[in-house]
PDB file of C-alpha atoms in Angstrom:
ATOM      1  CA  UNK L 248    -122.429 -10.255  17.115  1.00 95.00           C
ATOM      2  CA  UNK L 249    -121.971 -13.847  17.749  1.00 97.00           C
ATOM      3  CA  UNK L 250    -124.130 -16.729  17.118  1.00 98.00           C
ATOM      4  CA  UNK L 251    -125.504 -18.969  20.378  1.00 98.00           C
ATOM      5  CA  UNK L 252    -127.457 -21.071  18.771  1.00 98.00           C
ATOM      6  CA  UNK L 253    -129.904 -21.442  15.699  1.00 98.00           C
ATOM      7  CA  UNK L 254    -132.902 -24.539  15.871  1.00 98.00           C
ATOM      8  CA  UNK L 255    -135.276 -24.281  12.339  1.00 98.00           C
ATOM      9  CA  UNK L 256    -138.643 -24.255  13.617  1.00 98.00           C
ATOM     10  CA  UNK L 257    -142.324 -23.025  12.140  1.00 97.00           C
ATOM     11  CA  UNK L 258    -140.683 -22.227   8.554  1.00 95.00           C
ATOM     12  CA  UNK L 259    -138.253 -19.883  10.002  1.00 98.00           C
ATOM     13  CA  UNK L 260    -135.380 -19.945  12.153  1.00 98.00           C
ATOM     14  CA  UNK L 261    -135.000 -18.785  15.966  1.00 98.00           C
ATOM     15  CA  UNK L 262    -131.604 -17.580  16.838  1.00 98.00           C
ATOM     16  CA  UNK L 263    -130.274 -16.681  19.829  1.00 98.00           C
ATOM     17  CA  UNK L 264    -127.209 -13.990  19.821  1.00 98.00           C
ATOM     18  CA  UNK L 265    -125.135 -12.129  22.122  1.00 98.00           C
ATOM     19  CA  UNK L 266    -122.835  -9.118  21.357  1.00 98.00           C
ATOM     20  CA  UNK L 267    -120.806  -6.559  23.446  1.00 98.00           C
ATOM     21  CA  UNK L 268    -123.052  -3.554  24.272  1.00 98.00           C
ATOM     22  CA  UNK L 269    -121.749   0.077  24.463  1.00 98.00           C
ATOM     23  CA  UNK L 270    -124.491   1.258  26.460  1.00 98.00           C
ATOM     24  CA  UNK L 271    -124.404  -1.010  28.934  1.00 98.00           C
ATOM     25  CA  UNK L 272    -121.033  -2.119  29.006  1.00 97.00           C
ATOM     26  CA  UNK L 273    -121.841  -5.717  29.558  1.00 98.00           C
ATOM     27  CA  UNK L 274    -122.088  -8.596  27.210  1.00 98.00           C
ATOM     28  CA  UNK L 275    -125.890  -8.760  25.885  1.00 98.00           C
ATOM     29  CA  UNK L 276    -127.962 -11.877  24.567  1.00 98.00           C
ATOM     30  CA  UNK L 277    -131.507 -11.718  22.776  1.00 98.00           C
ATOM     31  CA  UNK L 278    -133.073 -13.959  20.168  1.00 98.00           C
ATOM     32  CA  UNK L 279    -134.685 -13.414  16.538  1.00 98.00           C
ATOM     33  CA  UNK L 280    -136.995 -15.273  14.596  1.00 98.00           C
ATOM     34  CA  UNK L 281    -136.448 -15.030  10.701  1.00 98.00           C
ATOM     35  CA  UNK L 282    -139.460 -16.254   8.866  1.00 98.00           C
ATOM     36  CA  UNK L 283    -138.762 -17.875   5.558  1.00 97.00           C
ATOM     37  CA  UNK L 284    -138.750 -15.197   2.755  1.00 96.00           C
ATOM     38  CA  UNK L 285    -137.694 -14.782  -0.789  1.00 96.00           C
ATOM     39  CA  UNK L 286    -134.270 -13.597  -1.228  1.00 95.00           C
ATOM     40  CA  UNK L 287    -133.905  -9.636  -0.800  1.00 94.00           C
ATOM     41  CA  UNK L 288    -136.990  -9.053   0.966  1.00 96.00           C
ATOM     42  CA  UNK L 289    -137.260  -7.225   4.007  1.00 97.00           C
ATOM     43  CA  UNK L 290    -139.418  -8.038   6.886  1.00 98.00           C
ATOM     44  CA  UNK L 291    -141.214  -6.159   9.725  1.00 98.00           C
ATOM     45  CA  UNK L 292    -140.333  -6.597  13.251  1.00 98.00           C
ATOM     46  CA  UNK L 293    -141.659  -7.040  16.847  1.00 98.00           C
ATOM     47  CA  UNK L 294    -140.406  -6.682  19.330  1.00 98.00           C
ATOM     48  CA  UNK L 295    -141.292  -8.276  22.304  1.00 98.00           C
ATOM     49  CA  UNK L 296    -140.040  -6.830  25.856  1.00 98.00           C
ATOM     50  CA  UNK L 297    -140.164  -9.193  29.121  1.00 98.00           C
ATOM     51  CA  UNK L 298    -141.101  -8.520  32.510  1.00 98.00           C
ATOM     52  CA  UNK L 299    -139.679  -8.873  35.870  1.00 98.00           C
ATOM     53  CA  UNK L 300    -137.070 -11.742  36.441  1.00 97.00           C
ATOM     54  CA  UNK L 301    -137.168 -12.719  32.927  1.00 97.00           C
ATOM     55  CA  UNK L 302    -134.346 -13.087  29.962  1.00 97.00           C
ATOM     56  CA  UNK L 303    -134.814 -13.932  26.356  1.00 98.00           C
ATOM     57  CA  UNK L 304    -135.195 -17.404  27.010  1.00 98.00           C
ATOM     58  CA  UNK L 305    -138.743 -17.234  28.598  1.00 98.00           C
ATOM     59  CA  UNK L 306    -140.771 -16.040  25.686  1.00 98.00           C
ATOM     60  CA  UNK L 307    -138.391 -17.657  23.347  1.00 98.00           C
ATOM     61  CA  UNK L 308    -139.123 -21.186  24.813  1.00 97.00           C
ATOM     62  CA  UNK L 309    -142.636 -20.342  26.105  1.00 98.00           C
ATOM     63  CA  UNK L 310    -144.258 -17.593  24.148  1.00 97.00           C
ATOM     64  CA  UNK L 311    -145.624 -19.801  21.103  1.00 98.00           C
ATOM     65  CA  UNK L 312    -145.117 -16.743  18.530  1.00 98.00           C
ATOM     66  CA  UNK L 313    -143.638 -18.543  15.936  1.00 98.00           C
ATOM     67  CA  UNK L 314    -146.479 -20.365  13.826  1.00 98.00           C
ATOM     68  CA  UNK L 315    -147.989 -16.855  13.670  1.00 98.00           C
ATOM     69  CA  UNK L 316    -144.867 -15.113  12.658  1.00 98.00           C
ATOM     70  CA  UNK L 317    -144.013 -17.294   9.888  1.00 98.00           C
ATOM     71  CA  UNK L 318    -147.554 -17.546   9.005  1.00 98.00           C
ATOM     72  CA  UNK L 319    -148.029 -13.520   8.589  1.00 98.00           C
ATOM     73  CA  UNK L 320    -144.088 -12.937   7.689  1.00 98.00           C
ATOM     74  CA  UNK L 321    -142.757 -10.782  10.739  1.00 98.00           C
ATOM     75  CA  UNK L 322    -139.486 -10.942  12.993  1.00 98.00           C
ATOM     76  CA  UNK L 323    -139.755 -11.744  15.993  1.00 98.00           C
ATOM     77  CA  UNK L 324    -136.943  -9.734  18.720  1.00 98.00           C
ATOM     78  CA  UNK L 325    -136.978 -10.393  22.313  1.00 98.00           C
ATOM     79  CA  UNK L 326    -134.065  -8.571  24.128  1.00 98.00           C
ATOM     80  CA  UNK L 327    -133.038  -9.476  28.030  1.00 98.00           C
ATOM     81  CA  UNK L 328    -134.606  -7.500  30.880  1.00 98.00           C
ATOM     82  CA  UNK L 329    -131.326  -5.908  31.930  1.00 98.00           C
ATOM     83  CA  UNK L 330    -127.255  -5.998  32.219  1.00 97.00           C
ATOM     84  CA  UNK L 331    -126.058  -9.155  33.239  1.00 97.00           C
ATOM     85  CA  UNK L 332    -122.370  -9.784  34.817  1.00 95.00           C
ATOM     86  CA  UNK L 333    -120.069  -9.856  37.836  1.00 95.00           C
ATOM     87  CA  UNK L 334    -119.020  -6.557  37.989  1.00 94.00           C
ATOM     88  CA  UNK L 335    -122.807  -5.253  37.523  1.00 97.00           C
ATOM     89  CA  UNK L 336    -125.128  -4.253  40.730  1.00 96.00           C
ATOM     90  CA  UNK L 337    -127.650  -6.402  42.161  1.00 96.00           C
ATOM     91  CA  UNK L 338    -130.551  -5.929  44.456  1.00 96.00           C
ATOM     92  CA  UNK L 339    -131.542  -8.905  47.264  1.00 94.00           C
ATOM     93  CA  UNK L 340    -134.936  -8.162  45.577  1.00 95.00           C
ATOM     94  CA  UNK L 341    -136.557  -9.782  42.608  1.00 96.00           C
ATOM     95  CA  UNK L 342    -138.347  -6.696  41.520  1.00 97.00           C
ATOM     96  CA  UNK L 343    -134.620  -4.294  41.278  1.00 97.00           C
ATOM     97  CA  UNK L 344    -131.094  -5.010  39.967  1.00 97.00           C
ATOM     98  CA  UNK L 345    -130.385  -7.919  37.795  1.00 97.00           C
ATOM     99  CA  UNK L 346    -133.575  -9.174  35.502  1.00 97.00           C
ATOM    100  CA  UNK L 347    -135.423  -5.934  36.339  1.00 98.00           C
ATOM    101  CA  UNK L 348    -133.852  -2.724  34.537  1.00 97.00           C
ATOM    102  CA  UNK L 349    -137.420  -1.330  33.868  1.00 98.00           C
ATOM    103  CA  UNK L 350    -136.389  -0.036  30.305  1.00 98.00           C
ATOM    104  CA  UNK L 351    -135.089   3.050  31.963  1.00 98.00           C
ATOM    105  CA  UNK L 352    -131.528   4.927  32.147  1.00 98.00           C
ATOM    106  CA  UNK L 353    -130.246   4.769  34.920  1.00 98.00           C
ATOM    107  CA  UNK L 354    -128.888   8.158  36.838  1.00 98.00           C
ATOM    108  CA  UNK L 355    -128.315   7.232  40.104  1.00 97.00           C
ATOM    109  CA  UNK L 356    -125.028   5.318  41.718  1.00 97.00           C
ATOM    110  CA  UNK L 357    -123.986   2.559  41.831  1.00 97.00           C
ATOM    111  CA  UNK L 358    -126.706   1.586  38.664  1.00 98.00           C
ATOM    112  CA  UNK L 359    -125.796   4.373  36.065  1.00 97.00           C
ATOM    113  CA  UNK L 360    -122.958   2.842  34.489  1.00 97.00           C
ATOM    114  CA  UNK L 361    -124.753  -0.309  33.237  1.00 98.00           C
ATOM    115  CA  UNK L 362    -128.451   0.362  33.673  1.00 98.00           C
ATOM    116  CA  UNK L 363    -128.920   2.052  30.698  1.00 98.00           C
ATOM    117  CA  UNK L 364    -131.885  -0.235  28.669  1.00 98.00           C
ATOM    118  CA  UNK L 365    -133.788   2.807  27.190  1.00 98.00           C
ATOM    119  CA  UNK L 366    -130.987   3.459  25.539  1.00 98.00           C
ATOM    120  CA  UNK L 367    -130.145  -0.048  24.671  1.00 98.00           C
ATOM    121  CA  UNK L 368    -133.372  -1.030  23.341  1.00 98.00           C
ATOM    122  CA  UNK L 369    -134.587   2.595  22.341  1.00 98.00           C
ATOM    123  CA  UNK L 370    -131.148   2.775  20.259  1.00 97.00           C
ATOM    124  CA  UNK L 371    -128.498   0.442  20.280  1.00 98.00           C
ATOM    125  CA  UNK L 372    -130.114  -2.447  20.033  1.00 98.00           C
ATOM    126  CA  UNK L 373    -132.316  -1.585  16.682  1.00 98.00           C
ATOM    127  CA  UNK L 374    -129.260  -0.544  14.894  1.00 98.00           C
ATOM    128  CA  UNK L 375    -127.781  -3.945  15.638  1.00 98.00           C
ATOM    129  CA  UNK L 376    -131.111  -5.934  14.552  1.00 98.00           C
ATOM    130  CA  UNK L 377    -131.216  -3.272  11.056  1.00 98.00           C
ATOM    131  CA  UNK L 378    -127.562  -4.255  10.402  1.00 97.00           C
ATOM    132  CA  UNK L 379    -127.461  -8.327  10.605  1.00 98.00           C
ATOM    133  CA  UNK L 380    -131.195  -9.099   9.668  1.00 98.00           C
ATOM    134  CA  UNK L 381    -133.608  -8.857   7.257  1.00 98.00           C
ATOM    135  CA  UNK L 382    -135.599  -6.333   8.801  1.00 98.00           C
ATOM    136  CA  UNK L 383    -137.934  -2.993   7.646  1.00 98.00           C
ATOM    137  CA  UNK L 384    -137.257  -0.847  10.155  1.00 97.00           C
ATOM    138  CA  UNK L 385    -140.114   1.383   8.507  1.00 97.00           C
ATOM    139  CA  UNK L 386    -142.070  -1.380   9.973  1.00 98.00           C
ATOM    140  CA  UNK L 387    -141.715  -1.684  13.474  1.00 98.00           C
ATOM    141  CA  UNK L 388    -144.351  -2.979  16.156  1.00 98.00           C
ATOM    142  CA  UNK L 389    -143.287  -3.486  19.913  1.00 98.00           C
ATOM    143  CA  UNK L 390    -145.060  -5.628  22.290  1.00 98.00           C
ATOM    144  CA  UNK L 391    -144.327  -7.096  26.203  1.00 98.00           C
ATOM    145  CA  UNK L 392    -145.105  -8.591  29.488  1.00 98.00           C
ATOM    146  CA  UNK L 393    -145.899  -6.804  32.804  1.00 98.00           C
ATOM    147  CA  UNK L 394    -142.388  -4.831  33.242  1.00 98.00           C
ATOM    148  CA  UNK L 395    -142.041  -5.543  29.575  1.00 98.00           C
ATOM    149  CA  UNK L 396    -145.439  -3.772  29.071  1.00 98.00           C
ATOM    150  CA  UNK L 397    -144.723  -1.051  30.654  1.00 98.00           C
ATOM    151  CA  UNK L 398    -141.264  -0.729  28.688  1.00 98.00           C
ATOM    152  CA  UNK L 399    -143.488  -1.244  25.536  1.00 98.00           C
ATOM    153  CA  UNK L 400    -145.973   1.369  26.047  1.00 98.00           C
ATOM    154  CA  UNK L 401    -143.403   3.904  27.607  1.00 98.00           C
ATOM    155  CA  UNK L 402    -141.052   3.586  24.492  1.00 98.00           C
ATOM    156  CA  UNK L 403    -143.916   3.564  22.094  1.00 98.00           C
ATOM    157  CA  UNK L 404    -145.502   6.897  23.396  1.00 98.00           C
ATOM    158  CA  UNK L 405    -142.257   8.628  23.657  1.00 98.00           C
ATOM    159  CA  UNK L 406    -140.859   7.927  19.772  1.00 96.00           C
ATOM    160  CA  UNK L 407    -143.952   9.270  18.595  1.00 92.00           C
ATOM    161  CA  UNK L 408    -144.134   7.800  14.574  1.00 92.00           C
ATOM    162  CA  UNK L 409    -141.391   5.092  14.972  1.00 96.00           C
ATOM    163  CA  UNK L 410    -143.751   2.140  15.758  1.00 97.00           C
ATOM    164  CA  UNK L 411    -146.977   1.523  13.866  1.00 97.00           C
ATOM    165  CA  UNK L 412    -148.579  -0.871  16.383  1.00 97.00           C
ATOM    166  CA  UNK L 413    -148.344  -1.057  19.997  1.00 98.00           C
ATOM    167  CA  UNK L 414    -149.506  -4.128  22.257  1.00 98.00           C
ATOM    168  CA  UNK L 415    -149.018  -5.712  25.738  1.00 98.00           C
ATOM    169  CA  UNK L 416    -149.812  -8.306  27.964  1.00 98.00           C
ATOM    170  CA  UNK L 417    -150.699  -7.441  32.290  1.00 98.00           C
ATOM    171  CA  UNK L 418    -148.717  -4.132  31.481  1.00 98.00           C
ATOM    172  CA  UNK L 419    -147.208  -2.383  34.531  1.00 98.00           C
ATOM    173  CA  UNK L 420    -149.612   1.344  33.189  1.00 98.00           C
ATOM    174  CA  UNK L 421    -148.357   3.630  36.366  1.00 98.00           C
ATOM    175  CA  UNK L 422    -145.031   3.137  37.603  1.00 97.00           C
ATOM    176  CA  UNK L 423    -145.965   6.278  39.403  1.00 97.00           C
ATOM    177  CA  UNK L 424    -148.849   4.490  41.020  1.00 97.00           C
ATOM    178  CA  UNK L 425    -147.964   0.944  42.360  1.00 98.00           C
ATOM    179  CA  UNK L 426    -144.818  -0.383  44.445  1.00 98.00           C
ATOM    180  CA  UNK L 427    -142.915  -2.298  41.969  1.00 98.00           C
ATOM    181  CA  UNK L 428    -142.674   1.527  39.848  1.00 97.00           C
ATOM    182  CA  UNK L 429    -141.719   3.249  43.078  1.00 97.00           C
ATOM    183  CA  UNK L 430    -138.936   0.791  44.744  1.00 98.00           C
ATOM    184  CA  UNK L 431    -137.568   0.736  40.500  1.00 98.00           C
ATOM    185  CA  UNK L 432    -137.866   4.781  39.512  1.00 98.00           C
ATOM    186  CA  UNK L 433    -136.783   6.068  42.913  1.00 98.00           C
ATOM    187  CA  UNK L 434    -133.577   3.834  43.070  1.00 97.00           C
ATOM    188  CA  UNK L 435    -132.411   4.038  38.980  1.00 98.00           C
ATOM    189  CA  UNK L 436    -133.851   7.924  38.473  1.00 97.00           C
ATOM    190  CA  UNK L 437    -133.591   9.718  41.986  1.00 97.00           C
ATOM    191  CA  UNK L 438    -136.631  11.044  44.401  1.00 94.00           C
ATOM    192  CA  UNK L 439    -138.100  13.572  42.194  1.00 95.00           C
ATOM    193  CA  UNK L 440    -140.935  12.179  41.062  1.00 95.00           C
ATOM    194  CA  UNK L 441    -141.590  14.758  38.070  1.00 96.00           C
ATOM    195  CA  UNK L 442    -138.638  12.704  36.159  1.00 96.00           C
ATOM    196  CA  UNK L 443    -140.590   9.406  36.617  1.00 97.00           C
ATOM    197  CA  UNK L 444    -143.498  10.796  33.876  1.00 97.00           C
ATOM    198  CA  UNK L 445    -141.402   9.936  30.928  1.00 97.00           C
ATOM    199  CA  UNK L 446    -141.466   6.219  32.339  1.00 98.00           C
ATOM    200  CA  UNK L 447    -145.215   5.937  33.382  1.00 98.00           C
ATOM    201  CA  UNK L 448    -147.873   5.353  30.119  1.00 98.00           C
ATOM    202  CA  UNK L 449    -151.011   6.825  31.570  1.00 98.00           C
ATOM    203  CA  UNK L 450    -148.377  10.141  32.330  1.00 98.00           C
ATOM    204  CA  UNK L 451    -147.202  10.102  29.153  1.00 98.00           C
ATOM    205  CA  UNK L 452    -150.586  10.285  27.928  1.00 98.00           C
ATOM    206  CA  UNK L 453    -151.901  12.595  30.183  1.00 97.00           C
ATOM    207  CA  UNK L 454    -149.051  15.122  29.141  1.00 97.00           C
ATOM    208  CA  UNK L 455    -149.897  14.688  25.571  1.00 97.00           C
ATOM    209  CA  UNK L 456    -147.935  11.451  23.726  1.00 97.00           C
ATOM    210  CA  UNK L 457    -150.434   9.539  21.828  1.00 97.00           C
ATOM    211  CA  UNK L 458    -149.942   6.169  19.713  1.00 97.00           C
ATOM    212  CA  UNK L 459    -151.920   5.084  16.602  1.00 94.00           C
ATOM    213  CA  UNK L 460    -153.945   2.533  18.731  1.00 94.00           C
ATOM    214  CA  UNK L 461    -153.215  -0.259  21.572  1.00 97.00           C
ATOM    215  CA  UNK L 462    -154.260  -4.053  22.437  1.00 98.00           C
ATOM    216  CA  UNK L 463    -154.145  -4.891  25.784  1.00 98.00           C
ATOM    217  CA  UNK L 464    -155.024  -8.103  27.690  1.00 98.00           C
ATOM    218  CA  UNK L 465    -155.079  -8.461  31.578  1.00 98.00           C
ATOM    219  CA  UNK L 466    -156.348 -11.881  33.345  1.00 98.00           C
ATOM    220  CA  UNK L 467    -158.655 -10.867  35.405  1.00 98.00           C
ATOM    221  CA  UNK L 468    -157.064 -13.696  38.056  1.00 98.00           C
ATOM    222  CA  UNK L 469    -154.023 -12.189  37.873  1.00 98.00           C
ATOM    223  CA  UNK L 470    -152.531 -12.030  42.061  1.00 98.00           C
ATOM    224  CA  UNK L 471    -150.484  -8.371  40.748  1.00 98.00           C
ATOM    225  CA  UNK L 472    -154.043  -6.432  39.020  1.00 98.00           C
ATOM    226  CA  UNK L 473    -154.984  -4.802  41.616  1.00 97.00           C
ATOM    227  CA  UNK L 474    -151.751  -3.752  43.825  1.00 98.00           C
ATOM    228  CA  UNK L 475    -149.669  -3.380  41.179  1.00 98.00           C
ATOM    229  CA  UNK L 476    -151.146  -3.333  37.348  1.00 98.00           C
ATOM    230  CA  UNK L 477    -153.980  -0.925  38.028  1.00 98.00           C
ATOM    231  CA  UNK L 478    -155.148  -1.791  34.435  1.00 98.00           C
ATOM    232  CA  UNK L 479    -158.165   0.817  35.192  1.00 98.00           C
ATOM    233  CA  UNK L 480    -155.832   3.947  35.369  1.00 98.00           C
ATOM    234  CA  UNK L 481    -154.812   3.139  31.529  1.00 98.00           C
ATOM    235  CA  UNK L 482    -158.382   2.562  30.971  1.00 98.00           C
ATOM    236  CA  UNK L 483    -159.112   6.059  32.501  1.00 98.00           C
ATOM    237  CA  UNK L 484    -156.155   8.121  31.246  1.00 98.00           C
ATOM    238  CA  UNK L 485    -157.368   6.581  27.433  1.00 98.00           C
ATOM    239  CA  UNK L 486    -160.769   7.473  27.645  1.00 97.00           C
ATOM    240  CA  UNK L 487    -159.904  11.241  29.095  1.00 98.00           C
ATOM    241  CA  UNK L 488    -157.578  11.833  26.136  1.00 98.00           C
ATOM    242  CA  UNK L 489    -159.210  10.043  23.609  1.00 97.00           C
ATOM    243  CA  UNK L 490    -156.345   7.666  23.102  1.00 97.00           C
ATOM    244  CA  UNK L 491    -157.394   4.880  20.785  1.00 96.00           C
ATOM    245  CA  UNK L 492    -157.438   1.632  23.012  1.00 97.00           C
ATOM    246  CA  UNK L 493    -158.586  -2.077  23.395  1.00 98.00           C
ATOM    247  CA  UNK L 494    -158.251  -2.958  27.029  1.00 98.00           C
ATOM    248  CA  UNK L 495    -159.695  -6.619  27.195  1.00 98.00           C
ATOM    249  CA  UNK L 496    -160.097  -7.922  30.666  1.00 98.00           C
ATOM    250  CA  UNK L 497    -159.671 -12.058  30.366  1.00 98.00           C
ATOM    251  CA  UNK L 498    -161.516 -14.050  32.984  1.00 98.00           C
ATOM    252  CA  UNK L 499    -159.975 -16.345  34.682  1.00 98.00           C
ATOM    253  CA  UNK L 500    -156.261 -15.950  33.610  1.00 98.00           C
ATOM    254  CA  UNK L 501    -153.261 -15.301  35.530  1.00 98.00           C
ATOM    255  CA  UNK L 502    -150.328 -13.787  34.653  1.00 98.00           C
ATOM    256  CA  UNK L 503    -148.188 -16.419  33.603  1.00 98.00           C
ATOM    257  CA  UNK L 504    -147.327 -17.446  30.120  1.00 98.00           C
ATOM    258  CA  UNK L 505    -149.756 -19.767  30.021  1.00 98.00           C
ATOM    259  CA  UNK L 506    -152.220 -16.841  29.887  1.00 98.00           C
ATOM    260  CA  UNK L 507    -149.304 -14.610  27.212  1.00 98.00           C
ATOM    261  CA  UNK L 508    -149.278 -17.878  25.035  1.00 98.00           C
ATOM    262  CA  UNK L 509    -153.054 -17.992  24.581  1.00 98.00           C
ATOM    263  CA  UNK L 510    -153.117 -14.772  23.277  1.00 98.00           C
ATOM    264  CA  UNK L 511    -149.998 -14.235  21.726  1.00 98.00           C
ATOM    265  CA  UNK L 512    -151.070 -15.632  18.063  1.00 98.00           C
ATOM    266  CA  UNK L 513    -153.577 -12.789  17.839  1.00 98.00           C
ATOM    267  CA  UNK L 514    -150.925 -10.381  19.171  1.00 98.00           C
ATOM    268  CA  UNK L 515    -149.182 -11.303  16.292  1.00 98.00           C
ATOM    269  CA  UNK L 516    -151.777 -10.973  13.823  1.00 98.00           C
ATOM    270  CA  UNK L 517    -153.125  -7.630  15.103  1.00 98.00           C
ATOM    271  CA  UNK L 518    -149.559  -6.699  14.360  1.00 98.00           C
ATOM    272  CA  UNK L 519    -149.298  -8.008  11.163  1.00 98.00           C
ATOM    273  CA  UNK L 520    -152.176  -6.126  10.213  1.00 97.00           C
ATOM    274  CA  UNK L 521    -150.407  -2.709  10.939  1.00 97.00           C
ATOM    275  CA  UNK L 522    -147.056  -3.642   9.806  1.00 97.00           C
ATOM    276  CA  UNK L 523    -148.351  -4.743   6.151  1.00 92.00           C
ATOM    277  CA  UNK L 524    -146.226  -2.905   3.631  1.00 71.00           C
TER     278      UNK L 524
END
C-alpha cells in the first residue's frame, strides 16, 4: 500500500492510498479517515460506496463525514467505483465501463478480467483496510450513493451477519427493474436474467436475505426517482417480507451531494449507534 496523501482534518486524519489489486489487476486508490483514538484501540468502520461516474475523491472532498466520524469515533472507507487503466475496457457511456463497475464480477468478455469489484470490495479490499488500520472488523457498517447504494444494500443482504448497520442515499433498489441495471447486468453477467437476483436488493429480499434494519433517503426532486431509482419497489418488497426499514422521502432534494451532505452527519450517527462496542 502506498501513501497519496494525508491532510489532518476534524481530529482525525483523511488519507488517500493506492495499492496493486489482485482481483482486479489494476492499480486501486481509496481514502480512510482515522479518528483520533488512544493508542491500541480499535475502531469501527464504514464504508461508504459511490455511484455512477464517481472515484474516491467525490465523497472524500464533498461528503462532509468527518466532524461526525471523529465526533462518534468511526473510520471512514470510500473505495473507487471500478478498475481504472489503459489496458482496462471502457464503454462510450457514462453509466458502463470505467467509473461504473456496479459492485459486480464480471463474467462476460472483454470485462471479466478486471471487473471484478464484488470481489474487491466484498474481499480484498477489507483484508487490506484490517491489515494497515486501526479497524474492528467485528464492527462493520456500509453505506453509498445511487450505484453505490445499490452496491451497499446488495453486499449487505448477501453476507448475512458481517455488517451491523446498513444505509444509503437515492439507492439504485432493482437493477432488474430500471435501464441503468439492465445496460450494467446484461453486459458484465450475460442475458440470463435469473443471475442478476444476487445483484438486485428488493430480489434479494424477496428470495429470503434479510439485514438487521436500513436508513434510506431519496430527494423527492431527484430527475433519476422515477425511471431509474424506483424507491417504491424497496418500499414494497420491505413491507411484504417484513424487512425492517426507514425509507424517508426528502422534499425538494436532488440527487447531488448537496442533498448526500445534508444528511450524511445523521448517516453517521445512526451508524455509530449500531457499531458501539
Amino acid at each position: 500500500m502506498e501513501t497519496v496523501s494525508t491532510n489532518r482534518s476534524h481530529g482525525g486524519m483523511q488519507g488517500v492510498y493506492k495499492h496493486q489489486s489482485a482481483e482486479t489487476g489494476t492499480e486501486m486508490a481509496f481514502s480512510v479517515f482515522v479518528p483520533d483514538h488512544a493508542p491500541g484501540a480499535k475502531l469501527p468502520v464504514l464504508w461508504y460506496l459511490s455511484g455512477l461516474t464517481c472515484t474516491h475523491a467525490n465523497v472524500t472532498e464533498k461528503g462532509e463525514f468527518r466532524a461526525a466520524c471523529a465526533q462518534h469515533g468511526v473510520i471512514f472507507v470510500a473505495p473507487d467505483t471500478s478498475p481504472r487503466g489503459d489496458d482496462v475496457p471502457d464503454d462510450e457511456g457514462y453509466d458502463f465501463g470505467k467509473g461504473a463497475g456496479f459492485y459486480a464480477d464480471a463474467t462476460q468478455e472483454p470485462w471479466a478480467k478486471h471487473f471484478r469489484m464484488r470481489s474487491y470490495i466484498e474481499t480484498e479490499l477489507p483484508a487490506l483496510i484490517a491489515q494497515q488500520f486501526p479497524a474492528d472488523m467485528a464492527r462493520q457498517g456500509i453505506t453509498g450513493h445511487s450505484m453505490g447504494g445499490h452496491g451497499a444494500l446488495t453486499i449487505a443482504l448477501r453476507n448475512a451477519g458481517r455488517f451491523r448497520s446498513v444505509s444509503a442515499f437515492s439507492p439504485i433498489v432493482s437493477p432488474l427493474s430500471c435501464p441503468w441495471g439492465e445496460k450494467a447486468l446484461t453486459g458484465y453477467i450475460g442475458g440470463e436474467r435469473a443471475a442478476w437476483r444476487e445483484y438486485d436488493a428488493c430480489a434479494l429480499i424477496e428470495d429470503g436475505a434479510r439485514v438487521p434494519d436500513m436508513l434510506i433517503d431519496q430527494g423527492t426532486a431527484d430527475g433519476f426517482l422515477e425511471e431509474q431509482l424506483k424507491t417504491h419497489l424497496l418500499s414494497e418488497a420491505c413491507e411484504k417480507a417484513g424487512q425492517s426499514a426507514t425509507i424517508r422521502m426528502q422534499e425538494g432534494y436532488d440527487h447531488s451531494y448537496y442533498f448526500i451532505s445534508t444528511f450524511m452527519a445523521g448517516h453517521v450517527a445512526w451508524h455509530a449507534e449500531r457499531l458501539k462496542a
